[in-house]
Coordinates of C-alpha atoms in Angstrom, one line a residue:
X814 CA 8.2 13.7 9.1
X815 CA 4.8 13.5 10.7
X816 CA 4.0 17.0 10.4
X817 CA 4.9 16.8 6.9
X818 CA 2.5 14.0 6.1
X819 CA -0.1 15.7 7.8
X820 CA 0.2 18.3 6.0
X821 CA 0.3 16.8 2.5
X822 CA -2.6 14.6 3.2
X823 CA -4.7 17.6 3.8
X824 CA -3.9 18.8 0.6
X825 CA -6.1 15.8 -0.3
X826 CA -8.8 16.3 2.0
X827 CA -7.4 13.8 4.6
X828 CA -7.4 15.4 8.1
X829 CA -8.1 11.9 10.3
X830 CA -4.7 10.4 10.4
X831 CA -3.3 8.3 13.4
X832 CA 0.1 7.9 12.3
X833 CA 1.9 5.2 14.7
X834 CA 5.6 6.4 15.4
X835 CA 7.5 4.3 13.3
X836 CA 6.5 2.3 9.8
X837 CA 5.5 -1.0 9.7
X838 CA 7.2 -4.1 7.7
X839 CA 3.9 -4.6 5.6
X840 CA 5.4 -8.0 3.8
X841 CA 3.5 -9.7 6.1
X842 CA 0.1 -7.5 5.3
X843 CA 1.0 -7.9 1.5
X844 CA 1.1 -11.6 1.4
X845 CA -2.6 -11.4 2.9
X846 CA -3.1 -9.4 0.3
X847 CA -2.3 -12.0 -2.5
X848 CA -4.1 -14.6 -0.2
X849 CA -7.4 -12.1 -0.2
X850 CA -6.3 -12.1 -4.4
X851 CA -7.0 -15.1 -5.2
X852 CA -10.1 -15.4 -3.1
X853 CA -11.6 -12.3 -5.0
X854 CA -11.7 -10.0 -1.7
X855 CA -8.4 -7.7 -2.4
X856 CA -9.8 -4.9 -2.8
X857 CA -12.2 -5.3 0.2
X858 CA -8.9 -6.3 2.3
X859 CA -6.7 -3.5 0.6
X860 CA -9.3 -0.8 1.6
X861 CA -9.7 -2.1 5.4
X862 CA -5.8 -2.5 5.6
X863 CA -5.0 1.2 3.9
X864 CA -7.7 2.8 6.5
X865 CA -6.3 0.6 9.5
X866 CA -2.9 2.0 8.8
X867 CA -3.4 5.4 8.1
X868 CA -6.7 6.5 9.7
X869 CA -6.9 3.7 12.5
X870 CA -3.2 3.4 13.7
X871 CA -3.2 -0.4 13.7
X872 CA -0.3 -2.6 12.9
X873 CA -0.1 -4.4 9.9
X874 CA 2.7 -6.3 11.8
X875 CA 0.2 -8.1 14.3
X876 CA -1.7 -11.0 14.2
X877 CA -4.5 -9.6 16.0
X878 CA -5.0 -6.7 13.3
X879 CA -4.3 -8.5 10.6
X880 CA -6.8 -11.3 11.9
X881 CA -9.5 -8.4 12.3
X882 CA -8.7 -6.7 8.6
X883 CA -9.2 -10.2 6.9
X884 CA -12.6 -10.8 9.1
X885 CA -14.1 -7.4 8.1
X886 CA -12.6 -7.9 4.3
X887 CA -14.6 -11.2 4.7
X888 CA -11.8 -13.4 4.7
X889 CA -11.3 -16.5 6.9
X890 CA -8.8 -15.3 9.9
X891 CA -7.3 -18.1 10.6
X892 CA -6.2 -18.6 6.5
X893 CA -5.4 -15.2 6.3
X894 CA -2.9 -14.9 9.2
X895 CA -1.5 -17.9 8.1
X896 CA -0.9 -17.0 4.7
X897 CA 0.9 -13.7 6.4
X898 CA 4.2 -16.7 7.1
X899 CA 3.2 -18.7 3.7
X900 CA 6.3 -19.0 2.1
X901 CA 3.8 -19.6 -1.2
X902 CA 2.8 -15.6 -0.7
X903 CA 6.3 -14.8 0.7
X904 CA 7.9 -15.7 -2.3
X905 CA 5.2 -13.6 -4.3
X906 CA 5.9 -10.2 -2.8
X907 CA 9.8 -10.8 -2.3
X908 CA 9.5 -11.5 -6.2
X909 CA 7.6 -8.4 -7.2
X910 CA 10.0 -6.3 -4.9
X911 CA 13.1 -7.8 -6.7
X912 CA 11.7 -6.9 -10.0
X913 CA 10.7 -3.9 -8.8
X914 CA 14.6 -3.2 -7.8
X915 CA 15.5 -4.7 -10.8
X916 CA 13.9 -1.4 -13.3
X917 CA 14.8 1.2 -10.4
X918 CA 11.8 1.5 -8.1
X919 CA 12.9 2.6 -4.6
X920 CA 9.6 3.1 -3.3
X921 CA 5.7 3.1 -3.0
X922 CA 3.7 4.4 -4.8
X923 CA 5.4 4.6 -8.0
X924 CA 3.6 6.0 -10.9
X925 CA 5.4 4.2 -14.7
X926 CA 4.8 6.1 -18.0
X927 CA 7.3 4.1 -20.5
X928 CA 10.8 4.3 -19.2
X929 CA 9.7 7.1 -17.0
X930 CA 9.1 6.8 -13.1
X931 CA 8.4 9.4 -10.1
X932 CA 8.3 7.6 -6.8
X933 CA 6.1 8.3 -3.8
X934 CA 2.4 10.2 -3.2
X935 CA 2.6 13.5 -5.4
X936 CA 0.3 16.2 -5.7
X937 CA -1.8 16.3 -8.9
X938 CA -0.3 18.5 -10.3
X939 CA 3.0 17.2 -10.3
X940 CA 1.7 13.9 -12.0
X941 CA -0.5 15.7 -14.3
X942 CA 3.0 17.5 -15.3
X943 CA 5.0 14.2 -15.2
X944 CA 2.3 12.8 -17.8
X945 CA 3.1 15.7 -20.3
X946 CA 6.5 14.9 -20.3
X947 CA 6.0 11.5 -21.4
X948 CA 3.7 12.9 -23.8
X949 CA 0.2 12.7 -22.7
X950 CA -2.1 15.7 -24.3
X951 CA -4.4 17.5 -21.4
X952 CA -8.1 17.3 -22.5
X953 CA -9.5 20.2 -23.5

């Protein structure tokens, strides 16, 4: 599977990956993530946490990573890893994942065009196609 990945990342231009052997449980991660919402730093913590996982090999399972992530996203560490066992933020992504089961999303990223979906990280050109289909005109 690694090999694969590889592969289709450098389809992108991505050739630095440090893939860790197995996938991480990134509930924890994701409830920083609504913690680092609301204090107008997700995108900052969303960019550090995507490049610790894919390009850094951390573990968005550990304290100790996730402590560092929310320090360089210019979060407060201490909040952050405690908003990683909040059951406030908890609740938040266990409720987007239900509704997310609810309409038939199995997986991450999913791409939505009306009662459409493909799941997972295509190639351009399959979305671009997948866009047609549901009606989208290519500009000229």
């Amino acid at each position: 599977m690694h090999k694969n990945l590889e592969q289709f990342a450098k389809g992108f231009g991505v050739t630095d990956m440090k893939l860790r052997e197995r996938s991480p449980n990134t509930r924890r991660a994701l409830a920083v993530a609504e913690y680092a919402r609301e204090q107008g730093k997700l995108e900052a913590f969303r960019q550090r946490a995507m490049d610790a996982h894919w390009t850094q090999g951390k573990d968005l399972e550990s304290d100790v990573d996730l402590r560092a992530l929310a320090t360089e996203a210019g979060l407060d560490p201490d909040a952050a890893v405690a908003a990683s066992n909040d059951p406030k933020y908890l609740a938040r992504i266990d409720a987007r994942r239900e509704q997310a089961e609810e309409v038939g999303i199995t997986g991450i990223p999913t791409f939505v065009i009306g009662n459409r979906a493909v799941v997972g990280c295509q190639p351009y050109e399959v979305l671009a196609k997948f866009a047609e289909v549901c009606g989208a005109k290519r500009k000229s």
